Amino acid sequence: MDTLLLSRIQFAANISFHILFPTITIALGWVLLFFKLRFNRTGERKWMDLYMFWVKVFALSFALGVVSGITMSFQFGTNWPGFMETVGNVAGPLLAYEVLTAFFLEAVFLGIMLFGASRVPGWLHTLATFLVAFGTTMSAFWILVLNSWMHTPTGHELRDGVVHAADWWAIIFNPSMPYRLSHMLLASGLTVAFLIAGLSAYRHLRGDRTPEVTTGLRFGLILGAVLIPLQILAGDMHGLNTLEHQPQKVAAMEGNWETGGNVPLLLFALPDEAARTNHYEIGIPSLASVILKHDPAGVVPGLNDFVAEDGTVLHPPVAPVFWSFRIMVGVGMLMLAASWAGAYLMWRRGADRLPRPFLMGLTGMTFAGWVATLAGWYTTEIGRQPWLVQGVLTVEQAVGDIASGMVLSTLLAYIAIYIALLAAYIGVLFHLARKGGRYDAPVASPGMQPAE
Amino acid sequence: MFDPQTLPLIFAALMGVSILLYVVLDGFDLGVGLLFPFAAEAERDRMIASIGPFWDANETWLVLAIGILLVAFPVAHGDILTALYLPVAVMLIGLILRGVAFEFRAKAPLGHKRPWDAAFWAGSALTALAQGFMLGMYVMGLDWTWPKVAFSLGTAVALAVAYSFIGAAWVILKTDGALQRKAVRWAKGGIWGLVLGMGAVSVATPLVSPRIFDKWFRFPEIVALAPLPMMSALLVALLWLALRRLPTANDSFAWFPFAAATVLMVLGFFGMAYSFYPYIVPEKLTIWQAAAATESLSIILVGTLVVLPMILGYTILAYVIFRGKATKLSYD
């Protein structure tokens, strides 16, 4: 295999592994703040128990996110030197602001949040919890600004083949940023909702009936039920934004080859890029036109529009985009069904009397957010191919001149480590759940006193 | 907004400060990891407790340093990191292992604690050795020939020893009793490695680079430079005397080895910085040739001038909150 392909697989492996953990910590930080504030207000022990259990998960996820993130920051230089050489004047300041406004804030106050409860006043511990949550969100903001700019670059000018920043406002608030950011923040919220619901269901199934478990279960299900309709709305708006700025990506997502009206929404198909058609199509007539144009006769762009005169294909590979999009939407629908069914069952029977099969289903969906998030990122990132920065820089232009054997050896090492760590991470989460999160120290320890 | 001549200089200085802070701060917690095999299980818990609230922020200085290299000197970033592809990968794997082992050892089932301790040690060792190797290659001009690789293997061991030394000094500062006495013995062993390592780098550097030779031994600069080696020698002598008397009955001077090791690292760092200036890729690119566009550097500098004092402020706050001897590490 050549260096380009190996470098791409390596970056994909790194970033896929990395994003799993920020997806948890971004929202879990705010959830911890919520638990802490509830405890401050009510003084009820279950909120502190919840805090103490989930802060462990937060610490573990945070560590995995940090170390895999450091790997990524080095990969820019080791494997993709062309990226910073060409767009460094835009990407550089955005990344610098992420380090300055987010990384240090998170790292320093995490220490106080985890180990400082008995050493600092209660308000400072709550403030530290807030600053950690704020830091993770700032980090998400800067990185999504950069990623969105790579999809919909604005506010820059090219001089001698190098991008120079012209208008920082236009760069930061580039056309796809608000949609991509909200879509990702909601994805993080949903991932955490199902993580909390799933592990609480698992503990409930094992006979742990402490108030902490029931409250966790209720919290996760309600959070999921509230966020999923918002996410469907945000996803739809993001799709319309993509249609405007990257129509070839939407064409691949829909598996639509010919531009035209009354385009069906395909539920199943095997896109065949050699024959430039789909096999075994099953679809709902005109629904894609309705979703994208809000009109059954709406004209939706097709992939054949993105082939140059000389036959060069200018659209992304179809099958991976088509399928990852369907996986994302499918998991989203499953989340809708599960959280709304859960909300209904809780209303009818109470959170401590949910049927066993339902709890088993929730346990199975503990990491559903990860699946949807990864599938969504694959859709948008593969959908940008062959570009690295849409219309400015291709992936091929950015790759570094490293011997392919060297890339292969590091790739294999990373993959081995990532698989081992992922197994250890999931194993430890369920181990913590089996152990229970009982907070055994006296509730009256100095940092934990409820605010009077 | 800012002068294109001074901006690269400011960023080179900022990067220097980040690297220096990283080497001292992550140096001590990497050192604690390197010393793991010499400690008993209960002692390990206490050593971990002494770095628990800090290690994450310490590592962030590396991200800032590499970030400044990336954003302020993008061409140099590509050149240096592609030349150091393998050691960088080894370091990253080391950092991953140690960062996650730190968390897993406390949360995994009890039977898994020892393997995670081993991973913590291995990760610390890989990180320290890879960084020392990269330092050597950088001094040698990023040139993969056997004599230079051999030299870099030497600096790899030297930096690992230096980290162990400052790690031992940290344990002396943050613990008491049997563990503190043990750490004094570790430091006594490590100081010879430190002297040998710093000495070897100092002797080899001017020999391989005529430019650096000229910079060091040119009159009148040599008069201004002379205090560097003299102060280092004095500090090593004081350290040796102090380690023979530590720990004292009332724990006075427990801070001294750590402070002295820090000053030694600062001195070594200034020696290096003086030697390389004005190059960022040795003998190839100066900081002005590698610098990013002025408007991009300006906008980063504005943010840096506002935020960096805040970062330093709350970092100091964390060290104040967690001052004193390390106790059991727990979340309450």
PDB file of N, CA, C and O in Angstrom, chain A residues 23-24 27 183-198 220-232 326-344 346 358 361-376:
ATOM      1  N   THR A  23     -16.388  13.163  22.853  1.00  0.00           N
ATOM      2  CA  THR A  23     -17.832  13.067  22.710  1.00  0.00           C
ATOM      3  C   THR A  23     -18.482  12.805  24.063  1.00  0.00           C
ATOM      4  O   THR A  23     -19.573  13.292  24.353  1.00  0.00           O
ATOM      5  N   ILE A  24     -17.788  12.058  24.908  1.00  0.00           N
ATOM      6  CA  ILE A  24     -18.316  11.828  26.251  1.00  0.00           C
ATOM      7  C   ILE A  24     -18.039  13.020  27.167  1.00  0.00           C
ATOM      8  O   ILE A  24     -18.933  13.517  27.849  1.00  0.00           O
ATOM      9  N   ALA A  27     -20.207  16.688  27.035  1.00  0.00           N
ATOM     10  CA  ALA A  27     -21.505  16.782  27.703  1.00  0.00           C
ATOM     11  C   ALA A  27     -21.432  16.326  29.158  1.00  0.00           C
ATOM     12  O   ALA A  27     -22.116  16.879  30.024  1.00  0.00           O
ATOM     13  N   HIS A 183     -24.761  20.319  15.857  1.00  0.00           N
ATOM     14  CA  HIS A 183     -24.952  18.896  15.596  1.00  0.00           C
ATOM     15  C   HIS A 183     -24.019  18.067  16.484  1.00  0.00           C
ATOM     16  O   HIS A 183     -24.427  17.053  17.063  1.00  0.00           O
ATOM     17  N   MET A 184     -22.775  18.512  16.628  1.00  0.00           N
ATOM     18  CA  MET A 184     -21.796  17.762  17.420  1.00  0.00           C
ATOM     19  C   MET A 184     -22.086  17.886  18.918  1.00  0.00           C
ATOM     20  O   MET A 184     -21.986  16.911  19.659  1.00  0.00           O
ATOM     21  N   LEU A 185     -22.449  19.099  19.378  1.00  0.00           N
ATOM     22  CA  LEU A 185     -22.740  19.255  20.815  1.00  0.00           C
ATOM     23  C   LEU A 185     -23.948  18.395  21.205  1.00  0.00           C
ATOM     24  O   LEU A 185     -23.957  17.753  22.254  1.00  0.00           O
ATOM     25  N   LEU A 186     -24.955  18.366  20.334  1.00  0.00           N
ATOM     26  CA  LEU A 186     -26.125  17.526  20.617  1.00  0.00           C
ATOM     27  C   LEU A 186     -25.744  16.047  20.576  1.00  0.00           C
ATOM     28  O   LEU A 186     -26.234  15.242  21.374  1.00  0.00           O
ATOM     29  N   ALA A 187     -24.856  15.692  19.641  1.00  0.00           N
ATOM     30  CA  ALA A 187     -24.400  14.298  19.572  1.00  0.00           C
ATOM     31  C   ALA A 187     -23.721  13.911  20.877  1.00  0.00           C
ATOM     32  O   ALA A 187     -23.915  12.801  21.397  1.00  0.00           O
ATOM     33  N   SER A 188     -22.939  14.844  21.418  1.00  0.00           N
ATOM     34  CA  SER A 188     -22.274  14.569  22.690  1.00  0.00           C
ATOM     35  C   SER A 188     -23.315  14.374  23.798  1.00  0.00           C
ATOM     36  O   SER A 188     -23.214  13.436  24.599  1.00  0.00           O
ATOM     37  N   GLY A 189     -24.325  15.249  23.819  1.00  0.00           N
ATOM     38  CA  GLY A 189     -25.377  15.124  24.830  1.00  0.00           C
ATOM     39  C   GLY A 189     -26.088  13.786  24.735  1.00  0.00           C
ATOM     40  O   GLY A 189     -26.337  13.116  25.748  1.00  0.00           O
ATOM     41  N   LEU A 190     -26.381  13.356  23.511  1.00  0.00           N
ATOM     42  CA  LEU A 190     -27.082  12.081  23.334  1.00  0.00           C
ATOM     43  C   LEU A 190     -26.197  10.901  23.723  1.00  0.00           C
ATOM     44  O   LEU A 190     -26.667   9.925  24.315  1.00  0.00           O
ATOM     45  N   THR A 191     -24.913  10.993  23.365  1.00  0.00           N
ATOM     46  CA  THR A 191     -23.990   9.916  23.724  1.00  0.00           C
ATOM     47  C   THR A 191     -23.975   9.728  25.241  1.00  0.00           C
ATOM     48  O   THR A 191     -24.043   8.606  25.748  1.00  0.00           O
ATOM     49  N   VAL A 192     -23.911  10.860  25.960  1.00  0.00           N
ATOM     50  CA  VAL A 192     -23.866  10.780  27.422  1.00  0.00           C
ATOM     51  C   VAL A 192     -25.210  10.319  27.986  1.00  0.00           C
ATOM     52  O   VAL A 192     -25.258   9.524  28.928  1.00  0.00           O
ATOM     53  N   ALA A 193     -26.313  10.789  27.382  1.00  0.00           N
ATOM     54  CA  ALA A 193     -27.629  10.360  27.854  1.00  0.00           C
ATOM     55  C   ALA A 193     -27.735   8.836  27.808  1.00  0.00           C
ATOM     56  O   ALA A 193     -28.165   8.199  28.785  1.00  0.00           O
ATOM     57  N   PHE A 194     -27.325   8.237  26.685  1.00  0.00           N
ATOM     58  CA  PHE A 194     -27.454   6.784  26.561  1.00  0.00           C
ATOM     59  C   PHE A 194     -26.395   6.047  27.358  1.00  0.00           C
ATOM     60  O   PHE A 194     -26.633   4.933  27.827  1.00  0.00           O
ATOM     61  N   LEU A 195     -25.232   6.672  27.544  1.00  0.00           N
ATOM     62  CA  LEU A 195     -24.211   6.067  28.403  1.00  0.00           C
ATOM     63  C   LEU A 195     -24.736   5.975  29.842  1.00  0.00           C
ATOM     64  O   LEU A 195     -24.633   4.929  30.493  1.00  0.00           O
ATOM     65  N   ILE A 196     -25.326   7.073  30.320  1.00  0.00           N
ATOM     66  CA  ILE A 196     -25.837   7.076  31.699  1.00  0.00           C
ATOM     67  C   ILE A 196     -27.033   6.126  31.827  1.00  0.00           C
ATOM     68  O   ILE A 196     -27.101   5.318  32.758  1.00  0.00           O
ATOM     69  N   ALA A 197     -27.955   6.205  30.853  1.00  0.00           N
ATOM     70  CA  ALA A 197     -29.112   5.307  30.898  1.00  0.00           C
ATOM     71  C   ALA A 197     -28.661   3.851  30.824  1.00  0.00           C
ATOM     72  O   ALA A 197     -29.152   2.997  31.566  1.00  0.00           O
ATOM     73  N   GLY A 198     -27.709   3.573  29.935  1.00  0.00           N
ATOM     74  CA  GLY A 198     -27.262   2.194  29.716  1.00  0.00           C
ATOM     75  C   GLY A 198     -26.595   1.605  30.941  1.00  0.00           C
ATOM     76  O   GLY A 198     -26.924   0.493  31.379  1.00  0.00           O
ATOM     77  N   GLY A 220     -30.930   9.936  32.400  1.00  0.00           N
ATOM     78  CA  GLY A 220     -30.451   9.584  31.056  1.00  0.00           C
ATOM     79  C   GLY A 220     -31.582   9.533  30.047  1.00  0.00           C
ATOM     80  O   GLY A 220     -31.469  10.065  28.941  1.00  0.00           O
ATOM     81  N   LEU A 221     -32.695   8.885  30.439  1.00  0.00           N
ATOM     82  CA  LEU A 221     -33.807   8.735  29.502  1.00  0.00           C
ATOM     83  C   LEU A 221     -34.442  10.087  29.167  1.00  0.00           C
ATOM     84  O   LEU A 221     -34.750  10.361  28.000  1.00  0.00           O
ATOM     85  N   ILE A 222     -34.616  10.939  30.182  1.00  0.00           N
ATOM     86  CA  ILE A 222     -35.239  12.244  29.908  1.00  0.00           C
ATOM     87  C   ILE A 222     -34.310  13.094  29.042  1.00  0.00           C
ATOM     88  O   ILE A 222     -34.740  13.712  28.067  1.00  0.00           O
ATOM     89  N   LEU A 223     -33.004  13.083  29.368  1.00  0.00           N
ATOM     90  CA  LEU A 223     -32.055  13.849  28.561  1.00  0.00           C
ATOM     91  C   LEU A 223     -32.108  13.382  27.101  1.00  0.00           C
ATOM     92  O   LEU A 223     -32.164  14.198  26.173  1.00  0.00           O
ATOM     93  N   GLY A 224     -32.121  12.055  26.914  1.00  0.00           N
ATOM     94  CA  GLY A 224     -32.192  11.525  25.546  1.00  0.00           C
ATOM     95  C   GLY A 224     -33.476  11.924  24.846  1.00  0.00           C
ATOM     96  O   GLY A 224     -33.467  12.362  23.699  1.00  0.00           O
ATOM     97  N   ALA A 225     -34.599  11.803  25.566  1.00  0.00           N
ATOM     98  CA  ALA A 225     -35.898  12.102  24.958  1.00  0.00           C
ATOM     99  C   ALA A 225     -36.009  13.572  24.564  1.00  0.00           C
ATOM    100  O   ALA A 225     -36.645  13.919  23.569  1.00  0.00           O
ATOM    101  N   VAL A 226     -35.355  14.451  25.345  1.00  0.00           N
ATOM    102  CA  VAL A 226     -35.417  15.886  25.026  1.00  0.00           C
ATOM    103  C   VAL A 226     -34.482  16.222  23.860  1.00  0.00           C
ATOM    104  O   VAL A 226     -34.817  17.016  22.977  1.00  0.00           O
ATOM    105  N   LEU A 227     -33.302  15.607  23.866  1.00  0.00           N
ATOM    106  CA  LEU A 227     -32.291  16.009  22.882  1.00  0.00           C
ATOM    107  C   LEU A 227     -32.538  15.433  21.490  1.00  0.00           C
ATOM    108  O   LEU A 227     -32.193  16.048  20.493  1.00  0.00           O
ATOM    109  N   ILE A 228     -33.142  14.228  21.418  1.00  0.00           N
ATOM    110  CA  ILE A 228     -33.206  13.576  20.104  1.00  0.00           C
ATOM    111  C   ILE A 228     -34.033  14.370  19.087  1.00  0.00           C
ATOM    112  O   ILE A 228     -33.585  14.522  17.944  1.00  0.00           O
ATOM    113  N   PRO A 229     -35.197  14.943  19.444  1.00  0.00           N
ATOM    114  CA  PRO A 229     -35.892  15.749  18.416  1.00  0.00           C
ATOM    115  C   PRO A 229     -35.086  16.974  17.997  1.00  0.00           C
ATOM    116  O   PRO A 229     -35.066  17.324  16.808  1.00  0.00           O
ATOM    117  N   LEU A 230     -34.389  17.579  18.980  1.00  0.00           N
ATOM    118  CA  LEU A 230     -33.534  18.719  18.639  1.00  0.00           C
ATOM    119  C   LEU A 230     -32.453  18.298  17.655  1.00  0.00           C
ATOM    120  O   LEU A 230     -32.116  19.010  16.711  1.00  0.00           O
ATOM    121  N   GLN A 231     -31.909  17.082  17.906  1.00  0.00           N
ATOM    122  CA  GLN A 231     -30.831  16.605  17.039  1.00  0.00           C
ATOM    123  C   GLN A 231     -31.339  16.334  15.627  1.00  0.00           C
ATOM    124  O   GLN A 231     -30.654  16.601  14.645  1.00  0.00           O
ATOM    125  N   ILE A 232     -32.559  15.788  15.529  1.00  0.00           N
ATOM    126  CA  ILE A 232     -33.111  15.514  14.192  1.00  0.00           C
ATOM    127  C   ILE A 232     -33.275  16.832  13.436  1.00  0.00           C
ATOM    128  O   ILE A 232     -32.907  16.953  12.264  1.00  0.00           O
ATOM    129  N   ARG A 326     -26.580   6.199   6.511  1.00  0.00           N
ATOM    130  CA  ARG A 326     -27.720   5.382   6.926  1.00  0.00           C
ATOM    131  C   ARG A 326     -27.556   4.816   8.336  1.00  0.00           C
ATOM    132  O   ARG A 326     -28.516   4.687   9.088  1.00  0.00           O
ATOM    133  N   ILE A 327     -26.304   4.464   8.670  1.00  0.00           N
ATOM    134  CA  ILE A 327     -26.070   3.950  10.028  1.00  0.00           C
ATOM    135  C   ILE A 327     -26.359   5.046  11.051  1.00  0.00           C
ATOM    136  O   ILE A 327     -27.038   4.824  12.057  1.00  0.00           O
ATOM    137  N   MET A 328     -25.874   6.276  10.752  1.00  0.00           N
ATOM    138  CA  MET A 328     -26.114   7.377  11.680  1.00  0.00           C
ATOM    139  C   MET A 328     -27.612   7.606  11.884  1.00  0.00           C
ATOM    140  O   MET A 328     -28.100   7.665  13.023  1.00  0.00           O
ATOM    141  N   VAL A 329     -28.340   7.711  10.770  1.00  0.00           N
ATOM    142  CA  VAL A 329     -29.777   7.989  10.878  1.00  0.00           C
ATOM    143  C   VAL A 329     -30.490   6.827  11.572  1.00  0.00           C
ATOM    144  O   VAL A 329     -31.357   7.030  12.434  1.00  0.00           O
ATOM    145  N   GLY A 330     -30.080   5.600  11.238  1.00  0.00           N
ATOM    146  CA  GLY A 330     -30.703   4.428  11.853  1.00  0.00           C
ATOM    147  C   GLY A 330     -30.543   4.433  13.369  1.00  0.00           C
ATOM    148  O   GLY A 330     -31.512   4.218  14.111  1.00  0.00           O
ATOM    149  N   VAL A 331     -29.311   4.693  13.832  1.00  0.00           N
ATOM    150  CA  VAL A 331     -29.088   4.729  15.281  1.00  0.00           C
ATOM    151  C   VAL A 331     -29.892   5.871  15.897  1.00  0.00           C
ATOM    152  O   VAL A 331     -30.468   5.730  16.989  1.00  0.00           O
ATOM    153  N   GLY A 332     -29.982   7.003  15.183  1.00  0.00           N
ATOM    154  CA  GLY A 332     -30.774   8.124  15.688  1.00  0.00           C
ATOM    155  C   GLY A 332     -32.234   7.736  15.881  1.00  0.00           C
ATOM    156  O   GLY A 332     -32.853   8.062  16.900  1.00  0.00           O
ATOM    157  N   MET A 333     -32.782   7.001  14.915  1.00  0.00           N
ATOM    158  CA  MET A 333     -34.183   6.577  15.020  1.00  0.00           C
ATOM    159  C   MET A 333     -34.369   5.624  16.202  1.00  0.00           C
ATOM    160  O   MET A 333     -35.366   5.686  16.929  1.00  0.00           O
ATOM    161  N   LEU A 334     -33.368   4.727  16.373  1.00  0.00           N
ATOM    162  CA  LEU A 334     -33.410   3.801  17.505  1.00  0.00           C
ATOM    163  C   LEU A 334     -33.395   4.578  18.830  1.00  0.00           C
ATOM    164  O   LEU A 334     -34.118   4.243  19.789  1.00  0.00           O
ATOM    165  N   MET A 335     -32.599   5.637  18.872  1.00  0.00           N
ATOM    166  CA  MET A 335     -32.543   6.465  20.080  1.00  0.00           C
ATOM    167  C   MET A 335     -33.882   7.143  20.344  1.00  0.00           C
ATOM    168  O   MET A 335     -34.321   7.255  21.495  1.00  0.00           O
ATOM    169  N   LEU A 336     -34.501   7.600  19.262  1.00  0.00           N
ATOM    170  CA  LEU A 336     -35.813   8.233  19.395  1.00  0.00           C
ATOM    171  C   LEU A 336     -36.807   7.245  19.996  1.00  0.00           C
ATOM    172  O   LEU A 336     -37.495   7.529  20.982  1.00  0.00           O
ATOM    173  N   ALA A 337     -36.841   6.038  19.412  1.00  0.00           N
ATOM    174  CA  ALA A 337     -37.778   5.022  19.887  1.00  0.00           C
ATOM    175  C   ALA A 337     -37.495   4.670  21.346  1.00  0.00           C
ATOM    176  O   ALA A 337     -38.402   4.639  22.188  1.00  0.00           O
ATOM    177  N   ALA A 338     -36.213   4.429  21.656  1.00  0.00           N
ATOM    178  CA  ALA A 338     -35.865   3.970  23.008  1.00  0.00           C
ATOM    179  C   ALA A 338     -36.161   5.040  24.054  1.00  0.00           C
ATOM    180  O   ALA A 338     -36.737   4.751  25.111  1.00  0.00           O
ATOM    181  N   SER A 339     -35.767   6.294  23.774  1.00  0.00           N
ATOM    182  CA  SER A 339     -35.918   7.303  24.819  1.00  0.00           C
ATOM    183  C   SER A 339     -37.390   7.682  25.004  1.00  0.00           C
ATOM    184  O   SER A 339     -37.834   7.903  26.130  1.00  0.00           O
ATOM    185  N   TRP A 340     -38.154   7.741  23.927  1.00  0.00           N
ATOM    186  CA  TRP A 340     -39.561   8.086  24.079  1.00  0.00           C
ATOM    187  C   TRP A 340     -40.351   6.941  24.707  1.00  0.00           C
ATOM    188  O   TRP A 340     -41.215   7.162  25.556  1.00  0.00           O
ATOM    189  N   ALA A 341     -40.019   5.700  24.296  1.00  0.00           N
ATOM    190  CA  ALA A 341     -40.659   4.554  24.946  1.00  0.00           C
ATOM    191  C   ALA A 341     -40.319   4.562  26.430  1.00  0.00           C
ATOM    192  O   ALA A 341     -41.180   4.330  27.293  1.00  0.00           O
ATOM    193  N   GLY A 342     -39.039   4.865  26.744  1.00  0.00           N
ATOM    194  CA  GLY A 342     -38.609   4.911  28.135  1.00  0.00           C
ATOM    195  C   GLY A 342     -39.361   5.983  28.910  1.00  0.00           C
ATOM    196  O   GLY A 342     -39.812   5.753  30.040  1.00  0.00           O
ATOM    197  N   ALA A 343     -39.512   7.157  28.289  1.00  0.00           N
ATOM    198  CA  ALA A 343     -40.224   8.241  28.967  1.00  0.00           C
ATOM    199  C   ALA A 343     -41.664   7.835  29.241  1.00  0.00           C
ATOM    200  O   ALA A 343     -42.203   8.071  30.329  1.00  0.00           O
ATOM    201  N   TYR A 344     -42.281   7.197  28.263  1.00  0.00           N
ATOM    202  CA  TYR A 344     -43.671   6.757  28.436  1.00  0.00           C
ATOM    203  C   TYR A 344     -43.784   5.722  29.551  1.00  0.00           C
ATOM    204  O   TYR A 344     -44.635   5.826  30.431  1.00  0.00           O
ATOM    205  N   MET A 346     -41.786   5.211  32.021  1.00  0.00           N
ATOM    206  CA  MET A 346     -41.523   5.816  33.338  1.00  0.00           C
ATOM    207  C   MET A 346     -42.766   6.542  33.851  1.00  0.00           C
ATOM    208  O   MET A 346     -43.081   6.514  35.033  1.00  0.00           O
ATOM    209  N   PHE A 358     -36.648  -4.147  28.294  1.00  0.00           N
ATOM    210  CA  PHE A 358     -36.340  -2.770  27.954  1.00  0.00           C
ATOM    211  C   PHE A 358     -34.989  -2.352  28.555  1.00  0.00           C
ATOM    212  O   PHE A 358     -34.161  -1.713  27.902  1.00  0.00           O
ATOM    213  N   GLY A 361     -32.270  -3.841  26.591  1.00  0.00           N
ATOM    214  CA  GLY A 361     -32.073  -3.070  25.365  1.00  0.00           C
ATOM    215  C   GLY A 361     -31.255  -1.809  25.617  1.00  0.00           C
ATOM    216  O   GLY A 361     -30.330  -1.484  24.869  1.00  0.00           O
ATOM    217  N   LEU A 362     -31.572  -1.124  26.719  1.00  0.00           N
ATOM    218  CA  LEU A 362     -30.826   0.099  27.057  1.00  0.00           C
ATOM    219  C   LEU A 362     -29.360  -0.213  27.322  1.00  0.00           C
ATOM    220  O   LEU A 362     -28.469   0.528  26.903  1.00  0.00           O
ATOM    221  N   THR A 363     -29.122  -1.332  28.040  1.00  0.00           N
ATOM    222  CA  THR A 363     -27.732  -1.725  28.304  1.00  0.00           C
ATOM    223  C   THR A 363     -27.000  -1.945  26.985  1.00  0.00           C
ATOM    224  O   THR A 363     -25.859  -1.530  26.821  1.00  0.00           O
ATOM    225  N   GLY A 364     -27.694  -2.582  26.050  1.00  0.00           N
ATOM    226  CA  GLY A 364     -27.092  -2.798  24.733  1.00  0.00           C
ATOM    227  C   GLY A 364     -26.807  -1.497  24.001  1.00  0.00           C
ATOM    228  O   GLY A 364     -25.933  -1.445  23.139  1.00  0.00           O
ATOM    229  N   MET A 365     -27.561  -0.453  24.342  1.00  0.00           N
ATOM    230  CA  MET A 365     -27.378   0.830  23.654  1.00  0.00           C
ATOM    231  C   MET A 365     -26.430   1.768  24.410  1.00  0.00           C
ATOM    232  O   MET A 365     -26.339   2.960  24.087  1.00  0.00           O
ATOM    233  N   THR A 366     -25.694   1.236  25.403  1.00  0.00           N
ATOM    234  CA  THR A 366     -24.815   2.088  26.211  1.00  0.00           C
ATOM    235  C   THR A 366     -23.902   2.950  25.329  1.00  0.00           C
ATOM    236  O   THR A 366     -23.687   4.125  25.594  1.00  0.00           O
ATOM    237  N   PHE A 367     -23.353   2.355  24.290  1.00  0.00           N
ATOM    238  CA  PHE A 367     -22.415   3.089  23.443  1.00  0.00           C
ATOM    239  C   PHE A 367     -23.013   3.434  22.075  1.00  0.00           C
ATOM    240  O   PHE A 367     -22.283   3.647  21.106  1.00  0.00           O
ATOM    241  N   ALA A 368     -24.356   3.485  22.014  1.00  0.00           N
ATOM    242  CA  ALA A 368     -25.006   3.804  20.743  1.00  0.00           C
ATOM    243  C   ALA A 368     -24.560   5.169  20.213  1.00  0.00           C
ATOM    244  O   ALA A 368     -24.404   5.362  19.012  1.00  0.00           O
ATOM    245  N   GLY A 369     -24.328   6.108  21.140  1.00  0.00           N
ATOM    246  CA  GLY A 369     -23.896   7.440  20.728  1.00  0.00           C
ATOM    247  C   GLY A 369     -22.588   7.410  19.948  1.00  0.00           C
ATOM    248  O   GLY A 369     -22.389   8.161  19.003  1.00  0.00           O
ATOM    249  N   TRP A 370     -21.686   6.517  20.375  1.00  0.00           N
ATOM    250  CA  TRP A 370     -20.410   6.386  19.675  1.00  0.00           C
ATOM    251  C   TRP A 370     -20.631   5.972  18.223  1.00  0.00           C
ATOM    252  O   TRP A 370     -19.999   6.498  17.317  1.00  0.00           O
ATOM    253  N   VAL A 371     -21.516   4.989  18.038  1.00  0.00           N
ATOM    254  CA  VAL A 371     -21.749   4.472  16.682  1.00  0.00           C
ATOM    255  C   VAL A 371     -22.278   5.593  15.792  1.00  0.00           C
ATOM    256  O   VAL A 371     -21.785   5.831  14.687  1.00  0.00           O
ATOM    257  N   ALA A 372     -23.296   6.313  16.299  1.00  0.00           N
ATOM    258  CA  ALA A 372     -23.901   7.369  15.492  1.00  0.00           C
ATOM    259  C   ALA A 372     -22.895   8.490  15.215  1.00  0.00           C
ATOM    260  O   ALA A 372     -22.810   9.000  14.095  1.00  0.00           O
ATOM    261  N   THR A 373     -22.127   8.859  16.246  1.00  0.00           N
ATOM    262  CA  THR A 373     -21.170   9.953  16.074  1.00  0.00           C
ATOM    263  C   THR A 373     -20.114   9.593  15.037  1.00  0.00           C
ATOM    264  O   THR A 373     -19.803  10.382  14.140  1.00  0.00           O
ATOM    265  N   LEU A 374     -19.559   8.386  15.163  1.00  0.00           N
ATOM    266  CA  LEU A 374     -18.537   7.977  14.194  1.00  0.00           C
ATOM    267  C   LEU A 374     -19.115   7.921  12.789  1.00  0.00           C
ATOM    268  O   LEU A 374     -18.512   8.412  11.831  1.00  0.00           O
ATOM    269  N   ALA A 375     -20.303   7.341  12.665  1.00  0.00           N
ATOM    270  CA  ALA A 375     -20.910   7.220  11.341  1.00  0.00           C
ATOM    271  C   ALA A 375     -21.154   8.610  10.747  1.00  0.00           C
ATOM    272  O   ALA A 375     -20.933   8.841   9.556  1.00  0.00           O
ATOM    273  N   GLY A 376     -21.596   9.536  11.593  1.00  0.00           N
ATOM    274  CA  GLY A 376     -21.820  10.897  11.115  1.00  0.00           C
ATOM    275  C   GLY A 376     -20.536  11.562  10.653  1.00  0.00           C
ATOM    276  O   GLY A 376     -20.495  12.211   9.603  1.00  0.00           O
TER     277      GLY A 376
END
